[in-house]
């Protein structure tokens, strides 16, 4: 079955579906995840309903019923907290926080309850939950629906953070996240939902903490996260075609745990580092990865590391402004040239 | 009252006395500077935790508050492990990693004291949801204070529990003060129990110093939850003898108020009533008092003799697995 193609959205749906078939303790809840499917007032008007605001969970209520696919009120504290204790008492809940920006209304349940519970209990409990959440700019959705913010969660002990960049990775990483015994925040870039890619049938799990080299190269290491992987690949292609520069693109895939070794060994090979991150730049993955490389492998660097990130601003609305905000392949090319000392 | 078995009456008194002895001893140890951090004591509110937990087994869950020692003892958490936890010892219920505000024992259905006011409401929905999804008859009792009654999380949780008909009971321990702020000031409702109406659940006000009243109200609410009829809100009004935290100067309340509640002390009330009706004997009660004192002394000896955790233990138990 080589070559089966599906979208990022379908890959996520398939991962949830397979895990829900395999394990009856897996449930999913969130605002509109069933989207009213199978409620009496829409009886006979089709089974699909919304299935999530962007249709990611479509069809799950039909297959698994409303005991396991739960529309919630717009009460993020209540249902994220419910997921924490449901996990501590025997379920494997997937809670959907519609947009990551909404962490503002439920951070206590994520940070003070979910992330800390195991530690505060002296390791005598586990919290096998997943919070799926949409991230990223590009939808003209402005300041409260467009952030990345995964660095905020990566900062917090007790949480694991996963940022897939391809349909293949999304499926394999989500399966791992659901099976993982710790709380995992799974960040889905909304601009990627329609991206197509090869996705094998059936179950496969990509271990958390294992980076993927998306393109091998000799001259410079570009570490890119989420949607930025694709911009890095485009930049690499153009640099190879134009100037014969050989760029290695490393996709960490999970930020906590972070596969430090793959990043370090790539830099030891190329001696140059560029980090590309759509998140805001202060206290970010970009600064974290630069710190990692400079503290562990500075003697291998032939020049200062470069960072291509969003600016230290809120995500703006106007297309002109938002396009300026998002890192671009052009900016990556420029940063690679700077890293190579060519400008 | 008549229908409570002798065994249950003995258990109720034994747990209430154990809580009182434990808290009085903790106050003493704290004053001597023997306990790190700070503690919030439950003395005066014993009838609430015990009246509710008398209906629960290890398969049932509770969520708790920063004032959690009483809930732990009522739910059967080992007091040696509790005391060791307060001392920060390796033998503590949480290996010294949680302390007073995070004492937990999931094996006993005790989902943790909680340092966040109102933090337990959503968690109670979670253990309730597990019961519902797995089809078990487990019930969760969510203890929260009058201060937490004004947290959005409690409103979200009560609404969620009601729409999903979760087997949860919400037990508001109204001890009249949210830290130093009196409840007549912080609460817009006439009674916190009135808020049940807003979530389409029964809202019951009981005297939280009267264990028989709490036992009866909780019994009905828990039976209702087990029948799948959804949550109930109980407001139990009582008084904490110690401050919000131990060492609190208590400048915000009146001696008259305290005297009034001391007259209605939950243990004295119980004692008087069971003796008046010849349900238990003074000798039986005195023996329980003596055993409770000795058990608490033994817990202190256990805690003091226990080792501290190795410093590197700081690094473990963050994750189940982290490569």
XYZ file of C-alpha atoms in Angstrom:
666
model
C 0.000 0.000 0.000
C 2.874 2.361 -0.604
C 1.852 5.767 -1.775
C -1.438 6.128 0.059
C -1.924 9.841 0.405
C -4.053 11.715 2.885
C -4.256 15.125 4.448
C -2.764 16.140 7.772
C -6.349 16.482 9.057
C -7.254 12.940 7.929
C -4.058 11.528 9.405
C -4.950 12.930 12.816
C -8.494 11.647 12.542
C -7.170 8.199 11.618
C -4.756 8.120 14.556
C -7.572 8.900 16.988
C -9.888 6.396 15.315
C -7.345 3.575 15.426
C -6.488 4.207 19.060
C -10.146 4.409 20.041
C -10.732 1.059 18.332
C -7.714 -0.489 20.008
C -8.278 0.837 23.522
C -11.751 1.362 25.024
C -10.346 3.753 27.637
C -9.482 6.329 24.960
C -12.107 9.074 24.841
C -12.147 12.481 23.205
C -13.766 15.625 24.459
C -13.828 19.271 23.611
C -15.886 22.041 22.145
C -17.675 20.816 19.000
C -15.632 17.611 18.659
C -18.857 15.784 17.863
C -20.377 19.057 16.717
C -23.871 18.039 17.731
C -23.654 14.700 15.908
C -26.264 12.250 17.181
C -28.087 14.755 19.349
C -31.882 14.417 19.136
C -32.559 17.819 17.579
C -30.647 16.927 14.404
C -31.868 13.326 14.251
C -32.195 12.180 10.671
C -30.297 15.150 9.281
C -27.076 13.279 8.671
C -24.672 11.766 11.151
C -21.592 13.839 10.543
C -22.339 17.270 11.932
C -19.304 19.469 12.512
C -16.793 17.058 13.956
C -14.624 19.887 15.227
C -14.522 23.468 13.998
C -12.194 22.427 11.178
C -13.589 18.920 10.789
C -10.651 17.044 12.304
C -12.820 14.766 14.464
C -15.544 14.209 11.891
C -17.209 10.815 12.015
C -15.842 9.792 15.412
C -19.157 10.325 17.214
C -20.842 8.148 14.613
C -18.424 5.285 15.145
C -17.847 5.522 18.905
C -20.984 7.158 20.242
C -21.408 10.101 22.499
C -20.130 8.421 25.648
C -16.641 8.437 24.178
C -16.883 11.470 21.910
C -18.033 14.279 24.134
C -19.067 17.748 23.113
C -18.292 20.022 26.032
C -19.622 23.384 27.091
C -17.263 26.296 26.499
C -15.693 25.538 29.864
C -12.053 24.801 29.190
C -11.115 24.669 32.864
C -13.798 22.119 33.585
C -13.095 19.733 30.747
C -9.299 20.002 30.736
C -9.360 19.380 34.496
C -11.797 16.545 33.974
C -9.353 15.035 31.505
C -6.574 15.248 34.108
C -8.472 13.311 36.753
C -10.076 10.946 34.233
C -6.497 10.103 33.229
C -5.448 9.661 36.844
C -8.355 7.278 37.436
C -8.046 4.976 34.437
C -9.016 6.604 31.136
C -6.824 7.923 28.332
C -8.597 11.132 27.478
C -7.856 13.352 24.523
C -9.028 16.862 25.284
C -9.222 19.379 22.484
C -8.302 22.937 23.362
C -9.629 24.554 20.214
C -6.931 27.204 19.810
C -3.793 27.209 21.905
C -4.371 30.880 22.689
C -7.243 29.732 24.908
C -4.773 28.323 27.408
C -5.347 31.602 29.186
C -8.677 30.364 30.517
C -7.526 26.924 31.686
C -3.815 27.097 32.405
C -4.300 26.216 36.040
C -5.734 22.840 35.146
C -2.911 22.174 32.665
C -0.031 23.546 34.667
C -0.924 23.245 38.353
C -2.972 20.063 38.108
C -2.078 17.996 35.021
C 1.617 18.734 34.801
C 2.399 18.614 38.513
C 0.101 15.913 39.811
C 2.443 12.966 39.390
C 5.377 14.747 40.969
C 3.413 16.174 43.885
C 2.029 12.704 44.571
C 5.550 11.292 44.748
C 5.176 9.344 41.507
C 2.186 7.425 42.810
C -0.145 8.492 40.003
C 0.082 8.969 36.265
C -1.747 11.283 33.918
C -1.957 9.686 30.465
C -3.797 12.484 28.694
C -3.358 14.350 25.438
C -4.366 17.929 24.824
C -4.706 18.529 21.089
C -4.636 22.175 20.144
C -4.483 24.301 17.008
C -1.595 26.707 16.567
C -0.181 29.057 14.022
C -0.653 32.181 11.971
C -1.799 32.422 8.368
C -5.574 32.306 8.743
C -6.043 36.044 9.248
C -7.439 35.070 12.627
C -5.624 37.836 14.521
C -4.287 38.050 18.048
C -6.284 35.472 19.996
C -6.469 32.609 17.485
C -3.049 32.511 15.813
C -0.249 32.012 18.302
C 2.138 29.064 18.570
C 3.050 29.314 22.267
C 4.508 25.816 22.439
C 7.561 27.200 24.192
C 5.305 28.114 27.130
C 4.340 24.473 27.606
C 7.805 23.131 26.844
C 9.036 25.237 29.742
C 6.844 23.322 32.174
C 8.169 20.181 33.861
C 5.694 17.329 33.646
C 4.407 18.132 30.166
C 5.563 16.696 26.865
C 5.177 18.772 23.717
C 4.782 17.529 20.169
C 4.727 19.621 16.980
C 4.251 17.484 13.858
C 5.048 18.881 10.432
C 3.740 16.218 8.040
C 0.706 13.915 7.806
C 2.968 10.905 8.334
C 4.486 12.357 11.495
C 1.128 13.617 12.744
C -0.358 10.140 12.724
C 2.612 8.330 14.222
C 3.284 10.957 16.851
C -0.358 11.218 17.909
C -0.534 7.450 18.350
C 2.543 7.661 20.579
C 1.086 10.610 22.468
C -2.147 8.736 23.190
C -0.231 5.673 24.391
C 2.157 7.751 26.475
C 1.650 7.665 30.243
C 2.429 11.367 30.717
C 0.434 14.441 29.730
C 1.248 15.434 26.166
C 0.341 18.690 24.441
C -0.053 18.028 20.713
C 0.172 21.160 18.563
C -1.532 21.081 15.171
C -0.726 23.901 12.771
C -4.013 24.882 11.184
C -2.404 25.839 7.875
C -1.133 22.265 7.553
C -4.547 20.594 7.842
C -5.034 20.440 4.053
C -1.487 19.369 3.292
C -1.315 15.958 1.617
C 1.332 13.388 2.260
C 2.051 9.704 2.317
C 0.528 7.937 5.310
C 0.713 4.165 5.745
C -2.398 2.256 6.727
C -2.663 0.805 10.195
C -0.958 1.629 13.418
C 2.578 2.911 13.729
C 4.091 4.865 16.571
C 6.875 7.433 16.230
C 8.743 7.635 19.547
C 8.593 10.949 21.365
C 12.046 12.484 21.587
C 13.241 11.413 18.171
C 14.026 14.145 15.653
C 13.810 13.527 11.926
C 16.285 14.735 9.352
C 13.925 15.957 6.666
C 16.743 16.712 4.247
C 20.388 15.776 4.499
C 23.055 18.365 3.826
C 26.663 19.341 4.484
C 26.988 23.113 4.760
C 24.483 24.329 7.331
C 22.026 22.844 9.830
C 18.567 24.377 9.786
C 16.451 23.273 12.744
C 12.828 24.062 11.925
C 9.618 23.424 13.828
C 6.102 22.618 12.599
C 5.044 24.517 9.519
C 8.501 26.089 9.355
C 9.920 22.721 8.270
C 8.283 23.254 4.892
C 9.665 26.772 4.548
C 13.094 25.443 5.472
C 12.817 22.727 2.843
C 11.803 25.292 0.231
C 14.738 27.503 1.195
C 17.070 24.493 1.037
C 15.841 23.629 -2.430
C 16.352 27.152 -3.697
C 19.793 27.416 -2.123
C 20.834 24.110 -3.661
C 19.537 25.099 -7.071
C 20.941 28.623 -6.953
C 24.298 28.437 -5.248
C 24.868 24.764 -4.638
C 24.578 25.292 -0.880
C 23.808 22.026 0.881
C 21.337 22.531 3.742
C 20.463 19.906 6.332
C 16.909 20.335 7.689
C 16.330 18.880 11.141
C 12.760 18.589 12.409
C 12.787 17.988 16.200
C 9.131 16.813 16.027
C 8.915 16.839 19.808
C 10.177 19.775 21.865
C 9.915 18.053 25.235
C 11.608 15.637 25.213
C 14.043 17.211 22.749
C 16.343 15.019 20.694
C 19.493 16.943 21.541
C 21.835 14.384 20.013
C 20.470 14.631 16.483
C 20.774 18.424 16.568
C 24.274 18.365 18.046
C 25.571 15.747 15.650
C 24.171 17.636 12.674
C 25.945 20.805 13.811
C 29.167 18.857 14.353
C 28.895 17.886 10.709
C 27.900 21.241 9.174
C 29.471 23.715 11.643
C 26.634 26.210 11.062
C 23.264 26.616 12.731
C 20.043 28.357 11.796
C 16.901 27.855 13.898
C 13.512 28.634 12.377
C 10.531 29.035 14.674
C 7.110 30.625 14.173
C 6.792 31.187 17.937
C 7.733 34.503 19.516
C 11.474 34.844 20.024
C 12.022 35.554 23.726
C 12.537 32.477 25.946
C 11.643 30.340 22.957
C 12.608 27.073 21.311
C 14.876 29.093 19.034
C 16.842 30.520 21.955
C 16.738 27.142 23.692
C 18.236 25.308 20.731
C 20.877 27.985 20.209
C 21.765 27.711 23.897
C 21.957 23.949 23.598
C 24.364 24.090 20.675
C 26.512 26.898 22.061
C 26.881 25.237 25.459
C 27.528 21.766 24.119
C 29.232 22.258 20.765
C 30.471 25.814 20.403
C 33.891 24.615 19.303
C 32.280 23.088 16.230
C 30.611 26.327 15.131
C 32.308 28.334 12.406
C 30.100 31.356 12.999
C 27.332 32.716 15.210
C 24.033 30.803 15.121
C 21.156 32.552 13.386
C 17.519 32.687 14.407
C 14.548 33.250 12.139
C 11.458 33.732 14.254
C 8.249 35.674 14.479
C 8.858 39.128 15.956
C 8.168 40.010 19.587
C 4.633 41.152 18.749
C 1.072 39.892 18.870
C -0.068 38.141 15.686
C -1.642 40.926 13.599
C -4.820 40.769 11.519
C -4.203 42.589 8.261
C -2.795 40.233 5.592
C 0.046 42.639 4.959
C 0.983 42.643 8.600
C 0.471 38.932 9.170
C 2.610 38.028 6.161
C 5.342 40.202 7.585
C 4.995 38.428 10.947
C 5.430 34.863 9.681
C 8.992 33.747 8.941
C 9.419 33.197 5.189
C 11.666 31.066 2.969
C 13.341 34.321 1.901
C 14.254 35.172 5.471
C 15.588 31.655 5.946
C 17.739 31.953 2.812
C 19.085 35.230 4.125
C 19.868 33.667 7.514
C 21.635 30.716 5.884
C 23.746 33.115 3.857
C 24.579 35.062 7.011
C 25.496 31.835 8.806
C 27.789 30.990 5.904
C 29.386 34.423 6.121
C 28.208 35.266 2.616
C 26.595 38.608 3.454
C -29.717 8.782 63.547
C -31.472 5.633 64.642
C -30.595 3.815 61.452
C -26.827 4.356 61.746
C -25.192 1.126 62.808
C -23.063 0.902 65.936
C -20.026 0.144 63.807
C -20.607 3.248 61.740
C -21.120 5.369 64.845
C -17.862 4.084 66.275
C -16.101 4.702 62.974
C -17.483 8.242 62.772
C -16.299 9.131 66.245
C -12.955 7.455 65.779
C -12.265 9.353 62.516
C -13.447 12.676 63.931
C -11.295 12.234 67.024
C -8.321 11.163 64.938
C -8.648 14.295 62.803
C -8.912 16.511 65.895
C -5.881 14.898 67.567
C -3.903 15.011 64.346
C -4.615 18.688 63.744
C -3.989 19.715 67.351
C -0.686 17.877 67.240
C 0.260 19.459 63.915
C -0.481 22.898 65.397
C 1.843 22.076 68.291
C 4.619 20.747 66.052
C 4.305 23.752 63.809
C 4.542 26.135 66.754
C 7.708 24.311 67.818
C 9.175 24.974 64.388
C 9.409 21.279 63.579
C 7.397 21.403 60.332
C 8.656 23.099 57.170
C 6.362 25.313 55.118
C 2.913 26.078 56.402
C -0.248 24.165 57.272
C -4.006 24.747 57.069
C -5.859 22.930 59.809
C -9.285 21.300 59.709
C -10.186 21.226 63.435
C -13.813 22.258 63.869
C -14.918 20.927 60.479
C -14.520 17.198 61.214
C -18.203 16.406 60.891
C -18.214 17.331 57.218
C -15.425 15.102 55.903
C -16.439 12.225 58.156
C -20.184 12.538 57.546
C -19.580 12.370 53.799
C -16.840 9.738 53.703
C -18.843 7.418 55.951
C -20.739 6.550 52.758
C -17.665 5.983 50.589
C -15.328 3.052 49.973
C -11.824 2.918 48.511
C -13.398 2.672 45.059
C -14.978 6.088 45.502
C -13.001 9.269 45.041
C -12.684 12.580 46.764
C -11.049 15.803 45.672
C -9.854 18.077 48.402
C -8.510 21.499 49.250
C -5.519 23.158 50.840
C -7.202 22.219 54.148
C -6.975 18.555 53.294
C -5.769 16.602 56.354
C -9.304 15.912 57.536
C -10.367 14.651 54.126
C -7.367 12.324 54.006
C -8.094 10.833 57.407
C -11.798 10.476 56.672
C -10.916 8.677 53.436
C -8.585 6.282 55.196
C -5.150 7.597 54.270
C -2.505 6.244 56.636
C -1.662 8.856 59.271
C 1.949 7.719 59.565
C 2.438 8.477 55.881
C 0.575 11.763 56.337
C 2.666 12.897 59.270
C 5.878 11.866 57.517
C 4.778 13.909 54.517
C 4.328 16.989 56.699
C 7.889 16.486 57.939
C 9.122 16.139 54.327
C 10.340 12.589 54.867
C 10.936 9.836 52.324
C 8.250 7.692 53.946
C 5.631 10.392 53.400
C 2.475 9.728 51.430
C 4.090 11.583 48.521
C 7.711 10.771 49.387
C 8.099 14.303 50.709
C 7.379 15.872 47.333
C 3.919 17.193 48.029
C 3.714 18.335 51.616
C 0.580 19.364 53.450
C -1.113 20.925 50.457
C -0.724 17.947 48.129
C -1.182 14.920 50.330
C -2.739 12.205 48.219
C -3.334 8.487 48.050
C -4.975 7.480 44.816
C -5.171 3.867 46.012
C -7.551 5.126 48.707
C -9.457 7.268 46.213
C -7.944 10.419 47.659
C -7.097 12.560 44.611
C -5.015 15.030 46.489
C -5.211 18.041 48.686
C -4.937 21.007 46.358
C -3.037 24.239 46.679
C -5.265 25.970 44.153
C -8.576 27.229 45.506
C -11.258 25.763 43.265
C -8.777 23.407 41.602
C -10.642 20.276 42.613
C -13.976 20.915 40.894
C -12.842 20.023 37.381
C -10.872 17.054 38.748
C -14.008 15.693 40.409
C -15.696 15.790 37.009
C -12.819 13.672 35.709
C -13.082 10.833 38.198
C -16.853 11.077 37.763
C -16.395 10.742 34.029
C -14.197 7.683 34.452
C -16.973 6.064 36.488
C -19.508 6.922 33.837
C -17.447 5.738 30.862
C -16.357 2.503 32.534
C -19.802 1.856 34.008
C -18.547 1.554 37.585
C -20.703 2.679 40.506
C -17.946 4.849 41.939
C -18.965 8.266 43.262
C -16.749 11.309 43.700
C -17.173 13.800 46.518
C -15.710 17.198 45.732
C -14.882 19.180 48.865
C -14.402 22.895 48.401
C -14.535 25.954 50.616
C -16.697 29.044 50.597
C -13.774 30.880 49.007
C -13.673 28.368 46.149
C -17.400 28.867 45.640
C -16.482 32.130 43.921
C -13.982 30.550 41.522
C -15.120 30.119 37.933
C -13.832 26.550 37.938
C -16.475 25.521 40.463
C -19.248 26.963 38.328
C -17.888 25.296 35.203
C -17.525 22.012 37.053
C -21.011 22.024 38.549
C -22.528 22.816 35.172
C -20.504 20.103 33.435
C -21.337 17.511 36.081
C -25.000 18.396 35.757
C -25.247 18.227 31.950
C -23.349 14.921 31.876
C -25.166 13.620 34.972
C -21.856 12.674 36.518
C -21.795 10.743 39.808
C -20.307 13.634 41.757
C -21.444 15.431 44.881
C -20.213 18.948 45.550
C -19.651 19.613 49.232
C -19.075 23.257 50.046
C -17.451 23.591 53.445
C -18.545 27.062 54.380
C -16.295 27.904 57.319
C -17.382 31.537 57.079
C -14.065 32.985 55.943
C -12.185 32.838 52.659
C -8.795 33.375 54.244
C -9.755 36.581 56.091
C -12.697 37.642 53.942
C -16.112 36.876 55.436
C -18.514 34.987 53.268
C -21.287 37.556 53.703
C -18.944 39.919 51.866
C -17.610 37.644 49.118
C -20.777 35.778 48.246
C -23.696 37.366 46.399
C -25.991 34.430 47.097
C -28.116 34.210 50.244
C -26.883 30.661 50.750
C -24.234 28.973 48.618
C -26.631 26.021 48.461
C -29.043 28.250 46.496
C -26.679 27.990 43.550
C -27.800 24.414 42.982
C -30.859 25.853 41.253
C -28.649 27.410 38.586
C -27.282 23.980 37.693
C -30.578 22.188 38.010
C -29.342 20.149 40.945
C -30.581 19.941 44.526
C -28.914 22.477 46.799
C -28.970 21.464 50.457
C -27.876 23.570 53.414
C -26.795 21.582 56.477
C -25.235 22.297 59.833
C -21.641 21.271 59.265
C -21.049 20.841 62.984
C -23.693 18.122 63.164
C -22.315 14.898 61.771
C -25.746 13.307 61.733
C -27.110 16.062 59.510
C -24.140 15.826 57.174
C -24.354 12.032 57.115
C -28.004 12.122 56.163
C -27.681 14.769 53.455
C -24.586 13.135 51.979
C -26.244 9.723 52.056
C -29.114 10.934 49.919
C -26.848 12.822 47.538
C -24.495 9.869 47.099
C -27.368 7.452 46.552
C -28.755 9.804 43.943
C -25.366 9.991 42.227
C -25.007 6.196 42.262
C -28.423 5.881 40.654
C -27.144 7.971 37.752
C -29.351 10.937 38.601
C -26.477 13.379 38.690
C -24.866 15.755 41.143
C -26.045 17.471 44.294
C -24.675 20.578 45.973
C -24.399 20.461 49.748
C -23.401 23.520 51.746
C -22.208 22.520 55.199
C -21.613 25.440 57.520
C -18.964 25.079 60.222
C -16.052 26.921 61.765
C -12.343 26.383 61.673
C -10.816 26.726 65.111
C -7.380 27.563 63.806
C -6.634 30.327 61.343
C -6.595 30.187 57.586
C -3.029 28.998 58.032
C -1.396 28.142 61.305
C 0.013 31.317 62.848
C -2.690 33.512 61.322
C -3.389 36.313 63.891
C -7.176 35.889 63.432
C -7.792 39.622 63.618
C -10.693 39.348 61.180
C -13.133 37.442 63.365
C -14.790 37.876 66.729
C -14.408 35.929 69.985
C -18.221 35.690 70.199
C -18.336 33.880 66.913
C -15.755 31.403 68.080
C -17.502 30.844 71.418
C -20.750 30.197 69.622
C -19.146 27.532 67.453
C -17.139 26.048 70.314
C -20.452 25.443 72.074
C -21.501 23.450 69.035
C -18.242 21.510 68.759
C -18.856 18.544 66.437
C -17.194 15.988 68.714
C -18.898 17.211 71.881
C -22.230 17.266 70.071
C -21.765 13.708 68.893
C -20.709 12.527 72.306
C -23.664 14.149 74.014
C -26.153 12.752 71.587
C -24.948 9.163 71.484
C -24.694 9.077 75.283
C -28.177 10.600 75.752
C -29.599 7.877 73.574
C -27.421 5.121 74.964
C -26.083 4.291 71.522
C -22.480 4.129 72.716
C -20.932 4.195 76.178
C -18.612 6.761 77.679
C -16.004 4.037 78.115
C -16.121 3.233 74.421
C -15.700 6.884 73.519
C -12.910 7.408 76.035
C -11.091 4.395 74.661
C -11.325 5.871 71.165
C -9.940 9.164 72.453
C -6.990 7.393 74.016
C -6.295 5.313 70.914
C -6.443 8.374 68.674
C -3.957 10.245 70.860
C -1.621 7.286 70.876
C -1.949 6.778 67.097
C -1.003 10.401 66.502
C 1.952 10.170 68.887
C 3.056 7.028 67.067
C 2.723 8.851 63.751
C 4.980 11.623 65.018
C 7.538 9.074 66.217
C 7.353 7.327 62.845
C 7.805 10.605 60.980
C 10.678 11.789 63.145
C 12.477 8.472 62.881
C 12.077 8.365 59.106
C 14.878 9.460 56.797
C 14.750 12.462 54.540
C 14.705 11.648 50.842
C 18.042 11.641 49.060
C 18.549 15.105 47.524
C 18.642 13.602 44.027
C 15.070 12.415 44.554
C 14.285 15.991 43.479
C 14.785 14.779 39.913
C 12.517 11.735 39.802
C 8.756 11.331 39.323
C 8.379 14.259 36.936
C 7.427 11.842 34.168
C 6.636 8.156 33.923
C 9.223 7.999 31.154
C 11.464 10.697 29.738
C 14.187 9.540 27.443
